[in-house]
Amino acid sequence: MAETPVTAPLQPQKSAGGASGVDSADIQGLVRFGYKHYTEAVFLLLRVREARAARAWLAGASVTSAVEMKPLPDYALQVAVTSDGLRALGVSADIIDGFSQEFLDGMAGDPSRARRLGDEGPSDPKYWIWGGGDRVPHCAVLLYALPGGLEARRLAVEAQCAAGFDLLQRLGTTDMGGKEPFGFTDGISQPLLDWDLAQPASDRTQLEYANLSCLGEFLLGYPNEYGLYTPRPLLDPSRDAQGVLPRAAESPERADLGRNGSYLVFRQLRQDVSGFWRALDRYAGGNAGERDRLAAAMVGRTRTGQPIVDPSSVNLNDFTYGADPEGIRCPLGAHIRRANPRNADLPAGAPGILSRLIRTLGFDASARSRDLMSSTRYHRLLRRGREYGTAVSIDQALAGAATPAEVGLHFMCLNANLQRQFEFVQNAWIMSNRFNGLHDESDPLLGNRMPGPGATPSDGFSMPQSDGPAGRLTAVPQFVTVTGGAYFFLPGIRALRFLASA
Ligand code: HEM
């Protein structure tokens, strides 16, 4: 489906949302907040058993909006649906068809997608606990609570849902104090959303890497970084007789089912914490300092979050890789360099008008080769994951403790275009063993170590040096296994009520 150009200067709709016209009351809070104060969380994956009762619950569920509230309510509740869920709720096929193809197909819907996402070998959807075969959830209820408040709330929500839904999976989470299970500080780098719609709709002058993203990269119904509207179901208003839905900004004669909604990628990623630290200890010959150095090289940050490309970076996020084109300070294949290469429309190079002109016109061959990756502004992800299971310390891992069956990351991210954002990052940057001129290696944390096209290996890891051949790790084991996953639509709150009345 082609994206719709902005036909008129951006005129955000007038609404309850304040000066910018963004209606925070219609947006689910997860888009705006990481819910860090809610240290407890549980994710309920549901399947519709009785559509009428399921719709009745969705119509009345007290979904938390993106309006800032003080004091903080005791809990937050978010609701998302899969395309199977929309069908099970009885939403008309022609309306569902307006969503993106990736969402319609589902994360595990076809072997070619599974291969592109790296869901092969032990991560094959046929082994998943949920998300594969007949275990695709219809609805996800994400429940967050202040310390001590989750259990009572969960029991209440489960009781309310019981009439319409079967509980497919209850996914608990663990507060690991801001660290992911390998022990690294997580949640540092996030795109900054242009909530004020202050950024020009298609900013051709923004050539350097910047962290501000157009709202349309994460919310449907607003212009994205191309200055276009991402396709979504736009309905004849006769389908919305009650006038529940907002109107489409670019075609006000249509009711907009997508506006203020986002796609939610949810993957359960099991982490072999003991395997990770024992492998690094082997590579380091038992030297603790070297072990830490290798681990930081794989992530691109130290365990406390310092970016290794610029350890002096004060706010931990104010850096690019422009001064390290060879990957000497931070390996080209480090997890955070793959997941966000921080490059821009203009290849990096010397300052000055002449140099800039040469690079803009594409005459600088070395700059061109550095710019083989697409500009990152079109491939940002808003991460909202939570850790789960039993934490294992490095000491426990090295002392021989086995990784518990249950430990890892409930990876979640929001994006407006599953193909251009999540799938691109996962496939072309994280899993690819040809990323950025590399070969024989994929993401050191996430790679499935399966041979790539032409049976090329993907289990190496290279660390270029300024004064000699690159340091190289070989036969890196698999540390992360996918055990579940699905694509959800996190609707705007009005859209959720509309779907519930379908
Ligand atoms: C178990 C799996 C994973 C682990 C342990 C992990 C760990 C980390 C860590 C430690 C950071 C640095 C802290 C930060 O900047 O927030 C990070 C950043 C990041 N990760 Fe992951 N991650 C995992 C899965 C993924 C997946 C599946 C994706 C996307 C498909 C992803 C995308 C990113 C992105 C976009 C960043 C920020 C990069 C930047 O802007 O500098 N991660 N991850």
Coordinates of C-alpha atoms and ligand atoms in Angstrom, one line a residue:
M1 CA 0.0 0.0 0.0
A2 CA 1.4 3.4 -1.0
E3 CA 1.8 6.0 1.7
T4 CA -0.4 9.1 1.2
P5 CA 1.4 12.4 0.7
V6 CA 0.7 15.4 2.8
T7 CA -1.6 17.3 0.5
A8 CA -1.9 20.5 2.5
P9 CA 0.2 22.2 5.1
L10 CA 0.0 20.1 8.3
Q11 CA -3.2 21.2 10.1
P12 CA -3.5 19.1 13.2
Q13 CA -7.1 18.5 14.3
K14 CA -8.5 20.7 17.0
S15 CA -9.2 18.5 19.9
A16 CA -9.0 18.1 23.6
G17 CA -5.2 17.7 23.4
G18 CA -4.0 21.2 23.8
A19 CA -2.2 23.6 21.6
S20 CA -0.5 21.2 19.2
G21 CA -3.8 19.4 18.5
V22 CA -2.5 16.0 19.5
D23 CA -5.3 14.4 21.5
S24 CA -3.4 12.8 24.4
A25 CA -6.7 11.6 25.8
D26 CA -7.2 9.3 22.8
I27 CA -3.7 7.9 22.8
Q28 CA -2.7 4.9 25.0
G29 CA -0.2 5.9 27.6
L30 CA 2.5 3.4 26.6
V31 CA 3.2 5.6 23.5
R32 CA 4.2 8.4 25.8
F33 CA 5.4 6.8 29.0
G34 CA 7.8 3.9 29.8
Y35 CA 5.8 3.4 33.0
K36 CA 9.1 3.2 35.0
H37 CA 7.3 4.0 38.2
Y38 CA 5.1 1.0 37.8
T39 CA 7.8 -1.5 38.8
E40 CA 5.3 -4.4 38.6
A41 CA 3.7 -5.6 35.4
V42 CA 2.0 -8.6 33.9
F43 CA 0.9 -9.2 30.3
L44 CA -2.2 -11.2 29.8
L45 CA -2.6 -12.9 26.4
L46 CA -6.2 -13.7 25.7
R47 CA -8.2 -15.5 23.1
V48 CA -11.8 -14.6 22.3
R49 CA -14.2 -17.3 23.4
E50 CA -17.5 -15.4 23.3
A51 CA -17.3 -12.4 21.0
R52 CA -20.2 -10.4 22.4
A53 CA -18.8 -10.6 26.0
A54 CA -15.3 -9.9 24.8
R55 CA -16.5 -6.8 23.0
A56 CA -18.5 -5.7 26.0
W57 CA -15.3 -5.8 28.1
L58 CA -13.3 -3.9 25.6
A59 CA -16.0 -1.3 25.3
G60 CA -15.8 -0.5 29.0
A61 CA -12.2 -1.3 29.9
S62 CA -10.5 1.6 31.8
V63 CA -7.6 2.1 29.4
T64 CA -5.0 4.5 30.5
S65 CA -4.4 7.5 28.2
A66 CA -1.3 9.5 27.5
V67 CA -2.6 12.5 29.5
E68 CA -0.2 13.3 32.3
M69 CA -1.7 12.6 35.7
K70 CA -0.7 13.7 39.1
P71 CA -0.7 12.0 41.5
L72 CA 0.1 8.9 39.5
P73 CA -2.8 6.5 39.4
D74 CA -2.2 3.1 41.1
Y75 CA -2.1 1.2 37.9
A76 CA -2.1 1.5 34.1
L77 CA -3.9 -0.7 31.7
Q78 CA -3.3 -1.0 27.9
V79 CA -5.1 -3.1 25.3
A80 CA -3.8 -4.3 22.0
V81 CA -5.3 -6.7 19.4
T82 CA -3.8 -8.9 16.7
S83 CA -5.4 -9.3 13.3
D84 CA -6.7 -12.7 14.3
G85 CA -8.2 -10.9 17.3
L86 CA -10.0 -8.4 15.1
R87 CA -11.4 -11.3 13.1
A88 CA -12.5 -13.2 16.2
L89 CA -14.2 -10.0 17.5
G90 CA -16.2 -9.9 14.3
V91 CA -14.7 -6.8 12.7
S92 CA -15.6 -6.7 9.0
A93 CA -13.0 -8.1 6.7
D94 CA -12.9 -5.0 4.5
I95 CA -12.0 -2.9 7.5
I96 CA -9.3 -5.3 8.7
D97 CA -7.8 -5.3 5.2
G98 CA -6.9 -1.7 5.6
F99 CA -4.2 -2.6 8.1
S100 CA -0.7 -3.3 6.9
Q101 CA 0.2 -6.6 5.3
E102 CA 2.7 -7.6 8.0
F103 CA 0.1 -7.1 10.7
L104 CA -2.5 -9.1 8.7
D105 CA 0.0 -11.9 8.1
G106 CA 1.2 -12.0 11.8
M107 CA 4.7 -12.4 13.1
A108 CA 4.7 -16.2 12.7
G109 CA 2.4 -16.4 9.7
D110 CA 4.8 -17.4 7.0
P111 CA 8.1 -19.2 6.8
S112 CA 9.8 -16.5 4.7
R113 CA 9.0 -13.9 7.4
A114 CA 10.3 -16.2 10.1
R115 CA 13.5 -16.6 8.2
R116 CA 13.9 -12.9 7.6
L117 CA 13.4 -12.2 11.3
G118 CA 15.9 -14.9 12.2
D119 CA 13.2 -17.1 13.8
E120 CA 14.9 -20.4 12.8
G121 CA 16.5 -23.4 14.5
P122 CA 15.6 -23.3 18.3
S123 CA 13.8 -20.0 17.7
D124 CA 11.4 -21.5 15.0
P125 CA 7.8 -20.5 15.8
K126 CA 6.9 -24.2 15.9
Y127 CA 8.7 -24.4 19.3
W128 CA 7.2 -21.1 20.6
I129 CA 5.2 -21.2 23.9
W130 CA 2.8 -18.7 22.3
G131 CA 2.3 -17.0 19.0
G132 CA 2.7 -20.0 16.7
G133 CA 0.0 -22.3 15.2
D134 CA -3.2 -22.2 17.2
R135 CA -1.5 -20.3 20.0
V136 CA -1.7 -16.8 18.4
P137 CA -3.2 -14.4 21.0
H138 CA -6.2 -12.3 20.1
C139 CA -5.7 -9.6 22.7
A140 CA -3.0 -8.5 25.0
V141 CA -3.9 -6.7 28.2
L142 CA -0.8 -5.0 29.6
L143 CA -1.2 -4.2 33.3
Y144 CA 1.3 -2.0 35.2
A145 CA 1.1 -1.2 38.9
L146 CA 2.9 0.7 41.7
P147 CA 4.8 -1.6 44.1
G148 CA 2.6 -4.1 45.8
G149 CA -0.5 -3.2 43.8
L150 CA -0.4 -5.7 40.9
E151 CA -1.8 -8.9 42.2
A152 CA -5.2 -7.5 43.3
R153 CA -5.5 -5.6 40.0
R154 CA -4.6 -8.7 38.0
L155 CA -7.2 -10.8 39.8
A156 CA -9.8 -8.2 39.1
V157 CA -9.0 -7.9 35.4
E158 CA -8.8 -11.6 34.9
A159 CA -12.2 -12.0 36.5
Q160 CA -13.7 -9.3 34.3
C161 CA -12.3 -10.9 31.2
A162 CA -13.4 -14.4 32.0
A163 CA -16.8 -14.1 30.3
G164 CA -15.4 -13.3 26.9
F165 CA -11.9 -14.6 26.8
D166 CA -9.7 -17.6 27.5
L167 CA -6.4 -16.9 29.1
L168 CA -3.8 -18.2 26.7
Q169 CA -0.7 -17.0 28.7
R170 CA 0.0 -15.0 31.7
L171 CA 3.4 -13.4 31.3
G172 CA 5.0 -12.2 34.5
T173 CA 7.8 -9.7 34.7
T174 CA 10.7 -9.0 37.1
D175 CA 12.0 -5.7 38.2
M176 CA 15.7 -6.0 37.7
G177 CA 16.4 -2.5 38.7
G178 CA 16.9 -1.0 35.2
K179 CA 19.2 -3.8 34.0
E180 CA 18.4 -6.5 31.4
P181 CA 19.2 -10.0 32.5
F182 CA 22.8 -10.1 31.1
G183 CA 23.4 -7.2 33.5
F184 CA 23.6 -4.1 31.3
T185 CA 21.7 -0.9 32.0
D186 CA 18.7 -0.9 29.6
G187 CA 16.3 1.8 28.3
I188 CA 18.9 4.5 27.8
S189 CA 18.4 5.4 24.2
Q190 CA 15.0 6.2 22.9
P191 CA 13.8 8.5 20.0
L192 CA 12.3 11.7 21.1
L193 CA 8.8 12.1 19.7
D194 CA 7.8 15.5 18.2
W195 CA 4.6 15.8 20.3
D196 CA 4.3 19.5 19.5
L197 CA 4.3 18.7 15.7
A198 CA 7.0 21.4 15.5
Q199 CA 9.1 19.5 13.0
P200 CA 8.4 20.4 9.4
A201 CA 6.4 17.5 7.8
S202 CA 9.3 16.4 5.5
D203 CA 12.5 18.1 6.7
R204 CA 14.9 18.0 3.8
T205 CA 17.4 20.2 5.7
Q206 CA 17.8 17.7 8.5
L207 CA 20.9 15.9 7.2
E208 CA 22.8 15.2 10.4
Y209 CA 21.7 12.5 12.8
A210 CA 19.1 13.8 15.2
N211 CA 17.0 12.1 17.9
L212 CA 13.8 14.0 17.3
S213 CA 11.3 11.8 15.3
C214 CA 8.1 12.9 13.5
L215 CA 5.1 11.7 15.5
G216 CA 4.0 9.8 12.4
E217 CA 6.9 7.3 12.9
F218 CA 5.1 6.0 16.0
L219 CA 1.5 7.1 15.7
L220 CA -0.7 6.5 12.7
G221 CA -2.6 9.5 11.4
Y222 CA 0.3 12.0 11.5
P223 CA 3.0 12.7 8.9
N224 CA 6.1 10.5 9.2
E225 CA 9.7 11.3 8.3
Y226 CA 8.9 11.2 4.6
G227 CA 6.1 13.8 5.1
L228 CA 3.6 11.0 4.3
Y229 CA 0.7 9.4 6.1
T230 CA 1.2 5.7 6.7
P231 CA -1.6 3.6 5.3
R232 CA -4.3 2.5 7.7
P233 CA -8.0 1.8 7.6
L234 CA -9.9 5.0 6.5
L235 CA -13.6 4.4 6.6
D236 CA -16.6 5.9 4.9
P237 CA -18.3 7.8 7.8
S238 CA -21.5 5.7 7.3
R239 CA -19.5 2.9 8.9
D240 CA -19.2 5.0 12.0
A241 CA -22.7 6.2 12.5
Q242 CA -22.1 7.2 16.1
G243 CA -19.2 9.4 15.1
V244 CA -16.8 7.6 17.5
L245 CA -13.7 7.8 15.3
P246 CA -11.6 10.9 14.6
R247 CA -11.4 12.1 11.0
A248 CA -8.3 11.6 8.9
A249 CA -6.1 14.6 8.8
E250 CA -5.3 14.2 5.1
S251 CA -8.9 13.3 4.1
P252 CA -11.3 14.8 6.6
E253 CA -14.2 13.1 4.8
R254 CA -13.0 9.7 6.1
A255 CA -13.2 8.3 9.6
D256 CA -9.7 7.3 10.7
L257 CA -9.5 3.9 12.5
G258 CA -5.7 4.2 12.8
R259 CA -5.3 7.7 14.1
N260 CA -3.6 7.7 17.5
G261 CA -2.8 4.0 17.3
S262 CA 0.5 2.2 16.8
Y263 CA 1.8 -1.2 16.0
L264 CA 3.2 -3.1 19.0
V265 CA 5.8 -5.8 18.4
F266 CA 6.0 -8.3 21.2
R267 CA 8.7 -11.0 21.3
Q268 CA 9.5 -13.2 24.3
L269 CA 13.3 -13.5 24.2
R270 CA 14.9 -16.1 26.5
Q271 CA 18.4 -15.2 27.5
D272 CA 21.1 -17.8 28.3
V273 CA 22.7 -15.6 31.0
S274 CA 25.1 -18.3 32.2
G275 CA 26.1 -19.3 28.7
F276 CA 26.8 -15.6 27.9
W277 CA 29.1 -15.0 30.8
R278 CA 30.8 -18.4 30.6
A279 CA 31.5 -17.9 26.9
L280 CA 33.0 -14.4 27.5
D281 CA 35.1 -15.8 30.4
R282 CA 36.5 -18.5 28.0
Y283 CA 37.4 -15.9 25.4
A284 CA 39.0 -13.7 28.1
G285 CA 41.0 -16.6 29.5
G286 CA 39.5 -16.0 32.9
N287 CA 40.6 -12.4 33.1
A288 CA 37.8 -10.4 34.6
G289 CA 38.8 -7.0 33.0
E290 CA 39.1 -8.5 29.6
R291 CA 35.7 -10.3 30.0
D292 CA 34.1 -7.0 30.8
R293 CA 35.8 -5.3 27.8
L294 CA 34.5 -8.0 25.5
A295 CA 31.0 -7.8 26.9
A296 CA 31.0 -4.0 26.4
A297 CA 32.3 -4.5 22.8
M298 CA 29.4 -6.8 22.1
V299 CA 26.8 -4.4 23.4
G300 CA 28.5 -1.1 22.5
R301 CA 28.1 0.2 26.1
T302 CA 29.6 -0.8 29.4
R303 CA 27.4 -2.5 31.9
T304 CA 26.7 0.9 33.5
G305 CA 25.6 2.3 30.2
Q306 CA 28.7 4.4 29.0
P307 CA 28.8 4.3 25.2
I308 CA 32.3 2.9 24.4
V309 CA 32.5 5.0 21.3
D310 CA 32.6 8.1 23.5
P311 CA 33.0 7.2 27.2
S312 CA 32.9 11.0 28.1
S313 CA 29.3 11.3 26.7
V314 CA 27.6 13.1 29.6
N315 CA 24.0 12.2 29.1
L316 CA 24.9 8.7 27.8
N317 CA 23.0 9.3 24.5
D318 CA 24.7 12.3 23.0
F319 CA 27.0 10.7 20.4
T320 CA 27.3 9.3 16.9
Y321 CA 29.8 7.0 15.3
G322 CA 30.9 9.6 12.8
A323 CA 34.5 9.8 14.3
D324 CA 34.8 6.0 14.4
P325 CA 34.1 4.9 10.8
E326 CA 36.3 1.8 11.1
G327 CA 34.7 0.6 14.4
I328 CA 38.0 0.8 16.4
R329 CA 36.4 2.3 19.4
C330 CA 33.0 0.6 19.1
P331 CA 32.9 -2.5 16.8
L332 CA 30.7 -2.0 13.7
G333 CA 28.7 -5.1 14.7
A334 CA 28.1 -4.1 18.4
H335 CA 24.4 -4.5 19.3
I336 CA 23.6 -0.8 19.7
R337 CA 25.6 0.1 16.6
R338 CA 23.5 -2.4 14.5
A339 CA 20.2 -1.4 16.2
N340 CA 20.7 2.3 15.6
P341 CA 23.8 3.1 13.5
R342 CA 23.1 6.8 14.1
N343 CA 24.0 7.8 10.6
A344 CA 22.1 10.4 8.7
D345 CA 21.1 11.6 5.2
L346 CA 24.5 13.2 4.8
P347 CA 27.5 10.8 5.0
A348 CA 29.9 11.8 7.8
G349 CA 33.0 13.7 6.7
A350 CA 35.2 16.8 7.3
P351 CA 33.5 20.0 8.2
G352 CA 33.3 22.8 5.6
I353 CA 31.1 23.8 2.7
L354 CA 33.2 22.1 0.0
S355 CA 33.4 18.8 1.8
R356 CA 29.6 19.0 2.5
L357 CA 28.9 19.7 -1.2
I358 CA 31.1 16.8 -2.3
R359 CA 29.4 14.4 0.1
T360 CA 25.9 15.8 -0.8
L361 CA 26.5 15.1 -4.5
G362 CA 27.9 11.7 -3.7
F363 CA 31.4 12.3 -5.1
D364 CA 33.2 11.1 -2.0
A365 CA 33.6 7.3 -2.5
S366 CA 34.7 6.6 1.1
A367 CA 31.7 8.5 2.4
R368 CA 29.4 6.6 0.0
S369 CA 30.7 3.3 1.4
R370 CA 30.1 4.5 4.9
D371 CA 26.6 5.4 3.9
L372 CA 25.6 2.0 2.7
M373 CA 23.2 1.7 5.5
S374 CA 20.0 3.7 5.1
S375 CA 19.6 6.8 7.1
T376 CA 18.4 5.8 10.6
R377 CA 15.6 8.4 10.8
Y378 CA 13.4 6.0 8.9
H379 CA 14.1 3.0 11.1
R380 CA 13.6 4.1 14.7
L381 CA 11.9 2.0 17.4
L382 CA 10.3 3.0 20.6
R383 CA 11.2 0.3 23.0
R384 CA 8.9 -0.7 25.9
G385 CA 10.2 -4.1 27.0
R386 CA 10.3 -5.6 30.5
E387 CA 12.5 -8.3 32.0
Y388 CA 11.1 -11.6 33.2
G389 CA 12.2 -14.6 35.2
T390 CA 15.0 -15.2 37.8
A391 CA 18.0 -13.0 37.7
V392 CA 21.4 -14.7 37.5
S393 CA 24.5 -12.8 38.6
I394 CA 27.8 -13.0 36.8
D395 CA 29.4 -14.7 39.8
Q396 CA 26.6 -17.3 39.9
A397 CA 27.0 -17.9 36.2
L398 CA 30.7 -18.3 36.4
A399 CA 30.3 -20.6 39.4
G400 CA 28.4 -23.0 37.2
A401 CA 24.8 -22.1 37.9
A402 CA 22.6 -23.2 35.0
T403 CA 20.4 -20.5 33.4
P404 CA 16.9 -20.9 34.8
A405 CA 14.3 -22.0 32.3
E406 CA 12.6 -18.7 32.6
V407 CA 14.7 -15.6 32.2
G408 CA 14.9 -13.0 29.5
L409 CA 13.3 -10.0 28.0
H410 CA 9.7 -9.4 27.0
F411 CA 10.8 -7.3 24.1
M412 CA 8.3 -4.7 23.0
C413 CA 8.5 -1.9 20.6
L414 CA 6.1 0.6 19.0
N415 CA 6.3 1.8 15.4
A416 CA 3.9 3.0 12.7
N417 CA 5.3 0.8 9.9
L418 CA 6.2 -2.7 10.9
Q419 CA 8.1 -3.4 7.6
R420 CA 10.2 -0.3 7.4
Q421 CA 10.9 -0.1 11.1
F422 CA 10.9 -3.3 13.2
E423 CA 11.3 -5.8 10.4
F424 CA 14.0 -3.8 8.7
V425 CA 16.0 -3.3 11.9
Q426 CA 15.7 -7.0 12.8
N427 CA 16.5 -8.3 9.4
A428 CA 18.9 -5.9 7.7
W429 CA 20.8 -4.7 10.7
I430 CA 20.5 -7.2 13.6
M431 CA 20.4 -10.6 11.8
S432 CA 22.2 -9.8 8.6
N433 CA 25.7 -11.1 8.3
R434 CA 26.5 -8.5 5.7
F435 CA 25.7 -5.5 7.8
N436 CA 27.9 -2.5 7.2
G437 CA 30.5 -4.3 5.2
L438 CA 30.8 -7.1 7.8
H439 CA 30.7 -10.8 7.0
D440 CA 30.6 -14.0 9.0
E441 CA 28.8 -12.3 11.9
S442 CA 25.4 -11.2 13.1
D443 CA 24.3 -9.4 16.2
P444 CA 26.6 -10.7 19.0
L445 CA 23.7 -10.7 21.5
L446 CA 20.8 -11.7 19.3
G447 CA 22.2 -13.7 16.4
N448 CA 20.8 -17.2 15.8
R449 CA 24.3 -18.3 14.4
M450 CA 22.6 -20.0 11.5
P451 CA 24.6 -19.9 8.2
G452 CA 23.6 -16.9 6.0
P453 CA 23.0 -16.9 2.2
G454 CA 25.6 -19.1 0.4
A455 CA 26.2 -21.0 3.7
T456 CA 28.3 -18.1 5.0
P457 CA 28.9 -18.3 8.8
S458 CA 27.3 -15.8 11.2
D459 CA 28.9 -16.8 14.5
G460 CA 32.0 -14.6 14.4
F461 CA 32.5 -11.2 16.1
S462 CA 35.2 -8.7 14.9
M463 CA 36.8 -5.9 16.9
P464 CA 39.0 -3.7 14.6
Q465 CA 42.2 -2.4 16.2
S466 CA 44.1 0.7 15.2
D467 CA 47.5 -1.1 15.4
G468 CA 47.1 -4.5 13.9
P469 CA 44.6 -7.1 12.6
A470 CA 41.1 -7.0 14.0
G471 CA 40.5 -9.0 17.2
R472 CA 38.2 -11.8 16.3
L473 CA 35.9 -14.1 18.3
T474 CA 34.8 -17.3 16.5
A475 CA 32.1 -19.9 17.2
V476 CA 30.1 -17.4 19.4
P477 CA 27.2 -19.4 20.9
Q478 CA 23.6 -18.5 20.6
F479 CA 22.6 -16.5 23.7
V480 CA 19.0 -15.5 22.9
T481 CA 16.1 -17.7 21.8
V482 CA 12.7 -16.5 20.7
T483 CA 10.0 -18.3 22.6
G484 CA 6.9 -16.4 21.6
G485 CA 5.8 -13.4 19.6
A486 CA 3.0 -11.5 17.8
Y487 CA 2.2 -8.2 16.0
F488 CA -0.5 -6.2 17.8
F489 CA -2.3 -3.0 17.0
L490 CA -2.4 -0.7 20.0
P491 CA -5.5 1.3 19.0
G492 CA -6.4 4.9 19.9
I493 CA -8.9 4.8 22.7
R494 CA -11.8 5.9 20.4
A495 CA -10.8 3.3 17.9
L496 CA -10.8 0.6 20.6
R497 CA -14.4 1.6 21.5
F498 CA -15.3 1.5 17.8
L499 CA -13.8 -2.0 17.4
A500 CA -15.7 -3.1 20.5
S501 CA -18.9 -2.0 18.9
A502 CA -18.2 -3.8 15.6
Ligands
HEM1 C1 17.4 -10.2 24.8 C2 17.5 -9.3 23.8 C3 18.1 -8.0 23.9 C4 19.0 -7.5 24.8 C5 19.6 -8.2 26.0 C6 19.2 -6.1 24.5 C7 20.1 -5.2 25.2 C8 20.3 -3.9 24.9 C9 21.1 -3.0 25.6 C10 21.9 -3.4 26.9 C11 21.0 -1.8 25.0 C12 21.7 -0.5 25.5 C13 20.9 0.3 26.4 C14 20.0 1.3 25.7 O1 20.4 2.1 24.9 O2 18.8 1.3 26.1 C15 20.1 -1.9 23.9 C16 19.8 -0.9 23.0 C17 19.0 -1.1 21.9 N1 18.4 -2.2 21.5 FE1 18.5 -4.0 22.4 N2 18.5 -5.8 23.4 C18 17.8 -6.9 23.0 C19 16.9 -7.0 21.9 C20 16.7 -6.1 21.0 C21 15.9 -6.2 19.8 C22 15.1 -7.5 19.4 C23 15.9 -5.0 19.2 C24 15.2 -4.6 17.9 C25 14.8 -5.4 16.9 C26 16.7 -4.1 19.9 C27 16.9 -2.8 19.6 C28 17.7 -1.9 20.4 C29 17.7 -0.5 20.1 C30 17.1 0.2 18.9 C31 18.6 0.0 21.0 C32 19.0 1.5 21.2 C33 20.2 1.7 20.3 C34 20.6 3.2 20.3 O3 19.8 4.0 20.0 O4 21.8 3.4 20.6 N3 17.2 -4.8 21.0 N4 19.7 -3.2 23.8

